[in-house]
Tab-separated table of C-alpha atoms in Angstrom:
chain	number	residue	atom	x	y	z
I	1	UNK	CA	-0.015	-0.222	-0.128
I	2	UNK	CA	1.324	3.538	-0.863
I	3	UNK	CA	1.607	6.270	1.660
I	4	UNK	CA	0.167	9.615	0.762
I	5	UNK	CA	0.582	12.636	2.060
I	6	UNK	CA	-1.238	15.747	1.526
I	7	UNK	CA	1.591	18.047	1.659
I	8	UNK	CA	4.437	16.016	0.472
I	9	UNK	CA	2.829	13.264	-1.899
I	10	UNK	CA	-1.056	13.969	-2.310
I	11	UNK	CA	-2.739	11.203	-3.786
I	12	UNK	CA	-3.947	13.292	-6.840
I	13	UNK	CA	-0.500	13.179	-8.034
I	14	UNK	CA	0.822	9.965	-6.893
I	15	UNK	CA	-1.795	7.204	-6.702
I	16	UNK	CA	-1.444	4.755	-9.511
I	17	UNK	CA	1.169	6.650	-11.116
I	18	UNK	CA	4.842	5.619	-11.677
I	19	UNK	CA	6.223	8.907	-11.737
I	20	UNK	CA	5.087	12.289	-9.905
I	21	UNK	CA	4.389	15.290	-12.112
I	22	UNK	CA	7.138	17.424	-10.062
I	23	UNK	CA	9.673	14.563	-11.233
I	24	UNK	CA	8.408	15.146	-14.866
I	25	UNK	CA	8.744	18.785	-14.569
I	26	UNK	CA	12.114	18.684	-13.021
I	27	UNK	CA	13.430	16.137	-15.359
I	28	UNK	CA	12.370	17.843	-18.345
I	29	UNK	CA	13.509	21.188	-17.121
I	30	UNK	CA	10.571	23.074	-17.623
I	31	UNK	CA	10.001	26.588	-16.554
I	32	UNK	CA	7.336	27.744	-14.238
I	33	UNK	CA	4.418	28.241	-17.134
I	34	UNK	CA	5.127	24.928	-18.492
I	35	UNK	CA	5.589	23.226	-15.199
I	36	UNK	CA	1.954	24.392	-14.206
I	37	UNK	CA	0.581	22.999	-17.290
I	38	UNK	CA	1.793	19.601	-16.686
I	39	UNK	CA	0.554	19.697	-13.153
I	40	UNK	CA	-2.560	20.762	-13.716
I	41	UNK	CA	-3.324	18.150	-16.605
I	42	UNK	CA	-1.933	15.642	-14.596
I	43	UNK	CA	-4.832	16.447	-11.894
I	44	UNK	CA	-7.512	16.030	-14.502
I	45	UNK	CA	-10.165	13.501	-13.227
I	46	UNK	CA	-8.224	13.248	-9.814
I	47	UNK	CA	-8.627	16.544	-7.634
I	48	UNK	CA	-11.474	19.033	-8.627
I	49	UNK	CA	-13.323	19.417	-11.759
I	50	UNK	CA	-11.820	18.436	-14.878
I	51	UNK	CA	-12.882	21.201	-16.716
I	52	UNK	CA	-11.581	23.625	-13.953
I	53	UNK	CA	-8.048	21.716	-14.177
I	54	UNK	CA	-7.717	22.132	-17.874
I	55	UNK	CA	-8.831	26.011	-17.764
I	56	UNK	CA	-6.166	26.392	-15.244
I	57	UNK	CA	-3.437	24.721	-17.588
I	58	UNK	CA	-4.586	26.693	-20.516
I	59	UNK	CA	-4.083	30.076	-18.404
I	60	UNK	CA	-0.482	28.897	-17.872
I	61	UNK	CA	-0.177	27.928	-21.482
I	62	UNK	CA	-1.518	31.118	-22.631
I	63	UNK	CA	1.200	32.926	-20.150
I	64	UNK	CA	3.775	30.732	-22.037
I	65	UNK	CA	2.615	31.615	-25.694
I	66	UNK	CA	2.671	35.273	-24.680
I	67	UNK	CA	6.082	35.193	-23.408
I	68	UNK	CA	7.449	33.482	-26.045
I	69	UNK	CA	5.687	35.798	-28.871
I	70	UNK	CA	6.983	38.741	-26.906
I	71	UNK	CA	10.486	37.646	-26.949
I	72	UNK	CA	10.283	37.043	-30.925
I	73	UNK	CA	8.843	40.220	-31.426
I	74	UNK	CA	11.838	41.873	-29.390
I	75	UNK	CA	14.439	39.567	-31.449
I	76	UNK	CA	12.507	40.695	-34.614
I	77	UNK	CA	12.741	44.738	-33.550
I	78	UNK	CA	16.221	44.239	-32.581
I	79	UNK	CA	17.055	42.757	-35.919
I	80	UNK	CA	15.293	45.294	-37.691
I	81	UNK	CA	17.291	48.012	-35.834
I	82	UNK	CA	20.519	46.523	-36.449
I	83	UNK	CA	19.927	46.161	-39.936
I	84	UNK	CA	18.630	49.708	-40.345
I	85	UNK	CA	22.089	50.906	-38.366
I	86	UNK	CA	24.007	48.582	-40.741
I	87	UNK	CA	22.170	50.173	-43.975
I	88	UNK	CA	23.224	53.743	-42.455
I	89	UNK	CA	26.703	52.973	-41.943
I	90	UNK	CA	26.941	51.658	-45.506
I	91	UNK	CA	25.560	54.754	-47.003
I	92	UNK	CA	27.762	56.903	-44.820
I	93	UNK	CA	30.950	55.218	-46.064
I	94	UNK	CA	29.798	55.596	-49.622
I	95	UNK	CA	29.686	59.257	-49.426
């Protein structure tokens, strides 16, 4: 019989599982947002209302998507700025 502890080994994460979500999150080196996605998906049908758990996962997935989109936009802006600077330097050298 498995030993569950509401703080350290809650049954909604451990019961009938080979790996706890926290072990997967650490092994995959997931950040906060993606770790929470895994956590909430792993609880579907085991803790609170399944739809509620999926909506919680979606919140963190949306945060991660926005973060990546913002990073890409910043990179794009930086590359455009550098390209413009290089073009200006070339024009100045030609004169």
